[in-house]
Amino acid sequence: MSATSDLYATLRQIVVDGADLALPRRCAGCGAQGQDWCVRCARATHDAPVELRPRVPIDIPVWAAGRYRGPLRRGILDLKEHQRRGLAEPLGAVLGSALITLARWGELPDAPRLHLVPAPTRTLAARRRGGDPVTAMTRVAARRIGPRAGVISALVTAPTTRDSAGLDARDRRDNLRGRIRLRRIDPLPAGTTVLVDDVLTTGATAAESVRVLRAHGIDVAAVLVLAGA
């Protein structure tokens, strides 16, 4: 490492340390000081996946790594709404552990490759949040699984898509119908495809995403979300 690089690294650390003194880091799950995600919250959120029954029907298994409450809910909100991007690492690890458990249970077809497709995030929302948290968490999950897993950012939403907050199941479904689209991607090699999202509320986003993928010849084996609301 050059002297310039050493100086840059030192200055950067001084800035980080100063920020920690001015605004001490706290655990997003429980508020404990000193770290983004404490050991206790990590243990509390690495639980057995839960099968969901969405209000908008999806004719494939839908799983959640946990319930949308407690540390998991607070962590998701901090990542998405308060731009604490460092939380993508521990929350993505929760997704990765859930995928490993589902494979061990025999709930995912055995295949040489595991394709993880992040559910689409509205462009304006991703820009406001400093990036797409779902894709960031999905990449962490793929790394946790190993070289057989990869992330395929195949889906995008149309600019006319409204924010779904406050909409009921029917309105969410109408809002998304025809507004989730497939990017131009190379044909996927043989493998198992799983749609990944952060929170499942009604199932409208997952249902439309699965429909679009299937319409383009991509068979989806399951949906996995970080939390079921």
mmCIF file of C-alpha atoms in Angstrom:
data_model
loop_
_atom_site.group_PDB
_atom_site.id
_atom_site.type_symbol
_atom_site.label_atom_id
_atom_site.label_comp_id
_atom_site.label_asym_id
_atom_site.label_seq_id
_atom_site.Cartn_x
_atom_site.Cartn_y
_atom_site.Cartn_z
ATOM 1 C CA MET A 1 0.000 0.000 0.000
ATOM 2 C CA SER A 2 1.365 3.467 -0.949
ATOM 3 C CA ALA A 3 1.902 6.345 1.483
ATOM 4 C CA THR A 4 -1.017 8.160 -0.152
ATOM 5 C CA SER A 5 -3.263 5.140 0.389
ATOM 6 C CA ASP A 6 -2.112 4.895 4.002
ATOM 7 C CA LEU A 7 -2.939 8.549 4.562
ATOM 8 C CA TYR A 8 -6.349 8.198 2.903
ATOM 9 C CA ALA A 9 -7.176 5.136 5.031
ATOM 10 C CA THR A 10 -6.112 6.966 8.197
ATOM 11 C CA LEU A 11 -8.173 10.051 7.387
ATOM 12 C CA ARG A 12 -11.172 7.925 6.504
ATOM 13 C CA GLN A 13 -10.938 6.100 9.836
ATOM 14 C CA ILE A 14 -10.708 9.420 11.687
ATOM 15 C CA VAL A 15 -13.918 10.546 9.980
ATOM 16 C CA VAL A 16 -15.681 7.262 10.834
ATOM 17 C CA ASP A 17 -14.508 7.389 14.448
ATOM 18 C CA GLY A 18 -15.612 11.021 14.730
ATOM 19 C CA ALA A 19 -19.033 10.180 13.368
ATOM 20 C CA ASP A 20 -19.372 7.358 15.886
ATOM 21 C CA LEU A 21 -18.547 9.755 18.709
ATOM 22 C CA ALA A 22 -21.041 12.347 17.500
ATOM 23 C CA LEU A 23 -23.752 9.816 16.655
ATOM 24 C CA PRO A 24 -22.952 6.508 18.378
ATOM 25 C CA ARG A 25 -23.947 3.455 16.403
ATOM 26 C CA ARG A 26 -26.889 1.542 17.784
ATOM 27 C CA CYS A 27 -28.303 -1.870 17.047
ATOM 28 C CA ALA A 28 -31.255 -1.485 14.685
ATOM 29 C CA GLY A 29 -33.024 -4.371 16.378
ATOM 30 C CA CYS A 30 -32.838 -3.441 20.051
ATOM 31 C CA GLY A 31 -31.020 -0.093 20.299
ATOM 32 C CA ALA A 32 -27.893 -1.444 22.024
ATOM 33 C CA GLN A 33 -24.944 0.889 21.533
ATOM 34 C CA GLY A 34 -21.803 0.153 19.540
ATOM 35 C CA GLN A 35 -22.904 -1.880 16.517
ATOM 36 C CA ASP A 36 -25.480 -1.966 13.734
ATOM 37 C CA TRP A 37 -26.776 -5.441 14.613
ATOM 38 C CA CYS A 38 -26.012 -7.143 17.911
ATOM 39 C CA VAL A 39 -25.446 -10.834 18.586
ATOM 40 C CA ARG A 40 -28.720 -11.141 20.486
ATOM 41 C CA CYS A 41 -30.768 -9.794 17.552
ATOM 42 C CA ALA A 42 -28.835 -11.963 15.117
ATOM 43 C CA ARG A 43 -29.774 -15.032 17.140
ATOM 44 C CA ALA A 44 -33.391 -13.913 17.470
ATOM 45 C CA THR A 45 -33.829 -13.497 13.703
ATOM 46 C CA HIS A 46 -32.148 -16.718 12.561
ATOM 47 C CA ASP A 47 -35.227 -18.859 13.003
ATOM 48 C CA ALA A 48 -37.011 -21.588 11.061
ATOM 49 C CA PRO A 49 -38.739 -20.256 7.902
ATOM 50 C CA VAL A 50 -42.518 -19.833 8.076
ATOM 51 C CA GLU A 51 -44.835 -20.764 5.189
ATOM 52 C CA LEU A 52 -47.240 -17.948 4.284
ATOM 53 C CA ARG A 53 -50.716 -17.840 2.777
ATOM 54 C CA PRO A 54 -50.882 -14.540 0.850
ATOM 55 C CA ARG A 55 -54.207 -12.825 0.203
ATOM 56 C CA VAL A 56 -53.291 -12.517 -3.480
ATOM 57 C CA PRO A 57 -52.961 -16.172 -4.573
ATOM 58 C CA ILE A 58 -49.570 -17.482 -5.691
ATOM 59 C CA ASP A 59 -49.587 -21.122 -6.733
ATOM 60 C CA ILE A 60 -46.066 -21.850 -5.495
ATOM 61 C CA PRO A 61 -44.743 -22.066 -1.929
ATOM 62 C CA VAL A 62 -44.238 -18.701 -0.230
ATOM 63 C CA TRP A 63 -41.869 -18.580 2.737
ATOM 64 C CA ALA A 64 -40.747 -15.928 5.202
ATOM 65 C CA ALA A 65 -37.534 -15.972 7.203
ATOM 66 C CA GLY A 66 -39.577 -14.551 10.091
ATOM 67 C CA ARG A 67 -42.541 -12.430 11.121
ATOM 68 C CA TYR A 68 -42.697 -8.680 10.544
ATOM 69 C CA ARG A 69 -42.257 -7.720 14.172
ATOM 70 C CA GLY A 70 -39.592 -7.141 16.806
ATOM 71 C CA PRO A 71 -35.948 -6.779 15.745
ATOM 72 C CA LEU A 72 -36.632 -7.966 12.186
ATOM 73 C CA ARG A 73 -39.236 -5.279 11.557
ATOM 74 C CA ARG A 74 -37.071 -2.551 13.087
ATOM 75 C CA GLY A 75 -34.054 -3.672 11.064
ATOM 76 C CA ILE A 76 -35.982 -3.628 7.786
ATOM 77 C CA LEU A 77 -37.375 -0.163 8.489
ATOM 78 C CA ASP A 78 -33.943 1.213 9.377
ATOM 79 C CA LEU A 79 -32.429 -0.228 6.203
ATOM 80 C CA LYS A 80 -35.193 1.053 3.926
ATOM 81 C CA GLU A 81 -36.319 4.302 5.483
ATOM 82 C CA HIS A 82 -33.222 5.510 7.353
ATOM 83 C CA GLN A 83 -30.659 4.410 4.739
ATOM 84 C CA ARG A 84 -28.629 2.281 7.134
ATOM 85 C CA ARG A 85 -27.109 0.321 4.283
ATOM 86 C CA GLY A 86 -24.801 -1.627 6.575
ATOM 87 C CA LEU A 87 -27.865 -3.598 7.667
ATOM 88 C CA ALA A 88 -28.001 -5.307 4.265
ATOM 89 C CA GLU A 89 -25.239 -7.629 5.507
ATOM 90 C CA PRO A 90 -26.929 -9.094 8.634
ATOM 91 C CA LEU A 91 -30.402 -9.105 7.075
ATOM 92 C CA GLY A 92 -29.089 -10.726 3.909
ATOM 93 C CA ALA A 93 -27.488 -13.374 6.099
ATOM 94 C CA VAL A 94 -30.951 -14.105 7.538
ATOM 95 C CA LEU A 95 -32.229 -14.700 3.999
ATOM 96 C CA GLY A 96 -29.252 -16.911 3.206
ATOM 97 C CA SER A 97 -29.823 -19.036 6.301
ATOM 98 C CA ALA A 98 -33.500 -19.421 5.391
ATOM 99 C CA LEU A 99 -32.604 -20.616 1.885
ATOM 100 C CA ILE A 100 -30.140 -23.143 3.292
ATOM 101 C CA THR A 101 -32.816 -24.425 5.688
ATOM 102 C CA LEU A 102 -35.413 -24.727 2.912
ATOM 103 C CA ALA A 103 -32.955 -26.687 0.787
ATOM 104 C CA ARG A 104 -32.194 -28.971 3.741
ATOM 105 C CA TRP A 105 -35.922 -29.539 4.254
ATOM 106 C CA GLY A 106 -36.273 -30.530 0.594
ATOM 107 C CA GLU A 107 -38.513 -27.516 -0.138
ATOM 108 C CA LEU A 108 -36.301 -26.342 -3.018
ATOM 109 C CA PRO A 109 -35.593 -28.564 -6.028
ATOM 110 C CA ASP A 110 -32.024 -29.805 -6.087
ATOM 111 C CA ALA A 111 -30.204 -28.242 -9.043
ATOM 112 C CA PRO A 112 -26.662 -27.294 -10.033
ATOM 113 C CA ARG A 113 -27.492 -23.565 -9.785
ATOM 114 C CA LEU A 114 -29.702 -21.420 -7.557
ATOM 115 C CA HIS A 115 -30.942 -18.249 -9.261
ATOM 116 C CA LEU A 116 -32.124 -15.543 -6.847
ATOM 117 C CA VAL A 117 -34.312 -12.884 -8.475
ATOM 118 C CA PRO A 118 -34.903 -9.760 -6.354
ATOM 119 C CA ALA A 119 -38.447 -8.405 -6.492
ATOM 120 C CA PRO A 120 -38.438 -5.024 -8.233
ATOM 121 C CA THR A 121 -38.208 -1.758 -6.327
ATOM 122 C CA ARG A 122 -39.630 1.473 -7.743
ATOM 123 C CA THR A 123 -36.838 3.631 -9.184
ATOM 124 C CA LEU A 124 -37.806 6.673 -7.107
ATOM 125 C CA ALA A 125 -37.871 4.617 -3.910
ATOM 126 C CA ALA A 126 -34.456 3.088 -4.653
ATOM 127 C CA ARG A 127 -33.006 6.535 -5.353
ATOM 128 C CA ARG A 128 -34.437 7.922 -2.107
ATOM 129 C CA ARG A 129 -32.985 4.994 -0.163
ATOM 130 C CA GLY A 130 -29.526 5.296 -1.698
ATOM 131 C CA GLY A 131 -29.884 2.029 -3.601
ATOM 132 C CA ASP A 132 -32.088 -1.031 -3.806
ATOM 133 C CA PRO A 133 -32.077 -2.768 -0.401
ATOM 134 C CA VAL A 134 -33.730 -5.948 -1.707
ATOM 135 C CA THR A 135 -30.987 -6.511 -4.282
ATOM 136 C CA ALA A 136 -28.303 -5.698 -1.706
ATOM 137 C CA MET A 137 -29.690 -8.279 0.741
ATOM 138 C CA THR A 138 -30.119 -10.861 -2.012
ATOM 139 C CA ARG A 139 -26.451 -10.527 -2.974
ATOM 140 C CA VAL A 140 -25.438 -11.133 0.620
ATOM 141 C CA ALA A 141 -27.670 -14.222 0.715
ATOM 142 C CA ALA A 142 -26.059 -15.565 -2.467
ATOM 143 C CA ARG A 143 -22.574 -15.091 -1.021
ATOM 144 C CA ARG A 144 -23.609 -16.934 2.128
ATOM 145 C CA ILE A 145 -24.820 -19.903 0.084
ATOM 146 C CA GLY A 146 -21.711 -20.110 -2.062
ATOM 147 C CA PRO A 147 -20.653 -20.266 -5.723
ATOM 148 C CA ARG A 148 -23.699 -22.249 -6.829
ATOM 149 C CA ALA A 149 -25.957 -19.257 -6.087
ATOM 150 C CA GLY A 150 -26.234 -16.131 -8.207
ATOM 151 C CA VAL A 151 -28.370 -12.981 -8.343
ATOM 152 C CA ILE A 152 -30.335 -12.183 -11.501
ATOM 153 C CA SER A 153 -31.720 -8.629 -11.466
ATOM 154 C CA ALA A 154 -34.382 -9.506 -14.007
ATOM 155 C CA LEU A 155 -37.340 -7.348 -12.995
ATOM 156 C CA VAL A 156 -38.102 -3.626 -13.141
ATOM 157 C CA THR A 157 -41.211 -1.556 -12.440
ATOM 158 C CA ALA A 158 -42.700 0.971 -14.826
ATOM 159 C CA PRO A 159 -42.287 4.663 -13.891
ATOM 160 C CA THR A 160 -46.077 4.978 -13.563
ATOM 161 C CA THR A 161 -46.232 2.495 -10.666
ATOM 162 C CA ARG A 162 -47.619 4.128 -7.520
ATOM 163 C CA ASP A 163 -46.395 3.622 -3.991
ATOM 164 C CA SER A 164 -48.384 0.687 -2.590
ATOM 165 C CA ALA A 165 -48.512 2.023 0.984
ATOM 166 C CA GLY A 166 -52.116 2.282 2.131
ATOM 167 C CA LEU A 167 -53.538 0.214 -0.734
ATOM 168 C CA ASP A 168 -55.584 -2.913 -0.072
ATOM 169 C CA ALA A 169 -54.938 -6.236 -1.794
ATOM 170 C CA ARG A 170 -57.138 -5.499 -4.823
ATOM 171 C CA ASP A 171 -55.711 -2.005 -5.346
ATOM 172 C CA ARG A 172 -52.154 -3.284 -5.002
ATOM 173 C CA ARG A 173 -52.830 -5.943 -7.619
ATOM 174 C CA ASP A 174 -54.385 -3.386 -9.985
ATOM 175 C CA ASN A 175 -51.511 -0.968 -9.389
ATOM 176 C CA LEU A 176 -48.932 -3.588 -10.397
ATOM 177 C CA ARG A 177 -50.747 -5.349 -13.233
ATOM 178 C CA GLY A 178 -48.690 -4.857 -16.382
ATOM 179 C CA ARG A 179 -46.195 -2.567 -14.629
ATOM 180 C CA ILE A 180 -43.575 -5.153 -13.672
ATOM 181 C CA ARG A 181 -41.400 -5.964 -16.661
ATOM 182 C CA LEU A 182 -38.500 -8.217 -17.543
ATOM 183 C CA ARG A 183 -35.117 -6.748 -18.374
ATOM 184 C CA ARG A 184 -33.319 -8.144 -21.388
ATOM 185 C CA ILE A 185 -31.292 -10.985 -19.893
ATOM 186 C CA ASP A 186 -29.446 -13.960 -21.279
ATOM 187 C CA PRO A 187 -31.217 -17.330 -21.012
ATOM 188 C CA LEU A 188 -30.712 -18.751 -17.531
ATOM 189 C CA PRO A 189 -28.698 -21.971 -17.236
ATOM 190 C CA ALA A 190 -30.417 -24.980 -15.674
ATOM 191 C CA GLY A 191 -31.201 -24.330 -12.037
ATOM 192 C CA THR A 192 -33.756 -23.458 -9.391
ATOM 193 C CA THR A 193 -35.183 -19.929 -9.408
ATOM 194 C CA VAL A 194 -36.434 -18.222 -6.241
ATOM 195 C CA LEU A 195 -38.045 -14.783 -6.074
ATOM 196 C CA VAL A 196 -36.753 -12.769 -3.093
ATOM 197 C CA ASP A 197 -38.339 -9.731 -1.400
ATOM 198 C CA ASP A 198 -38.129 -7.915 1.926
ATOM 199 C CA VAL A 199 -41.722 -7.896 3.228
ATOM 200 C CA LEU A 200 -44.846 -9.686 2.009
ATOM 201 C CA THR A 201 -48.031 -7.822 2.847
ATOM 202 C CA THR A 202 -50.724 -8.977 0.413
ATOM 203 C CA GLY A 203 -48.611 -10.925 -2.077
ATOM 204 C CA ALA A 204 -49.444 -8.624 -5.007
ATOM 205 C CA THR A 205 -45.824 -7.848 -5.914
ATOM 206 C CA ALA A 206 -44.770 -11.483 -5.670
ATOM 207 C CA ALA A 207 -47.748 -12.706 -7.704
ATOM 208 C CA GLU A 208 -47.162 -10.241 -10.554
ATOM 209 C CA SER A 209 -43.408 -10.893 -10.515
ATOM 210 C CA VAL A 210 -43.930 -14.653 -10.779
ATOM 211 C CA ARG A 211 -46.448 -14.154 -13.589
ATOM 212 C CA VAL A 212 -43.993 -12.031 -15.602
ATOM 213 C CA LEU A 213 -41.111 -14.456 -15.104
ATOM 214 C CA ARG A 214 -43.256 -17.392 -16.162
ATOM 215 C CA ALA A 215 -44.512 -15.520 -19.218
ATOM 216 C CA HIS A 216 -40.890 -15.357 -20.359
ATOM 217 C CA GLY A 217 -40.190 -19.018 -19.729
ATOM 218 C CA ILE A 218 -38.578 -18.698 -16.291
ATOM 219 C CA ASP A 219 -40.063 -21.224 -13.874
ATOM 220 C CA VAL A 220 -40.083 -20.000 -10.269
ATOM 221 C CA ALA A 221 -39.890 -22.692 -7.588
ATOM 222 C CA ALA A 222 -40.674 -20.561 -4.540
ATOM 223 C CA VAL A 223 -40.921 -17.083 -3.083
ATOM 224 C CA LEU A 224 -38.833 -16.125 -0.055
ATOM 225 C CA VAL A 225 -39.309 -12.882 1.850
ATOM 226 C CA LEU A 226 -37.411 -11.613 4.834
ATOM 227 C CA ALA A 227 -40.606 -11.023 6.820
ATOM 228 C CA GLY A 228 -44.295 -11.814 6.512
ATOM 229 C CA ALA A 229 -46.562 -8.969 7.606
#
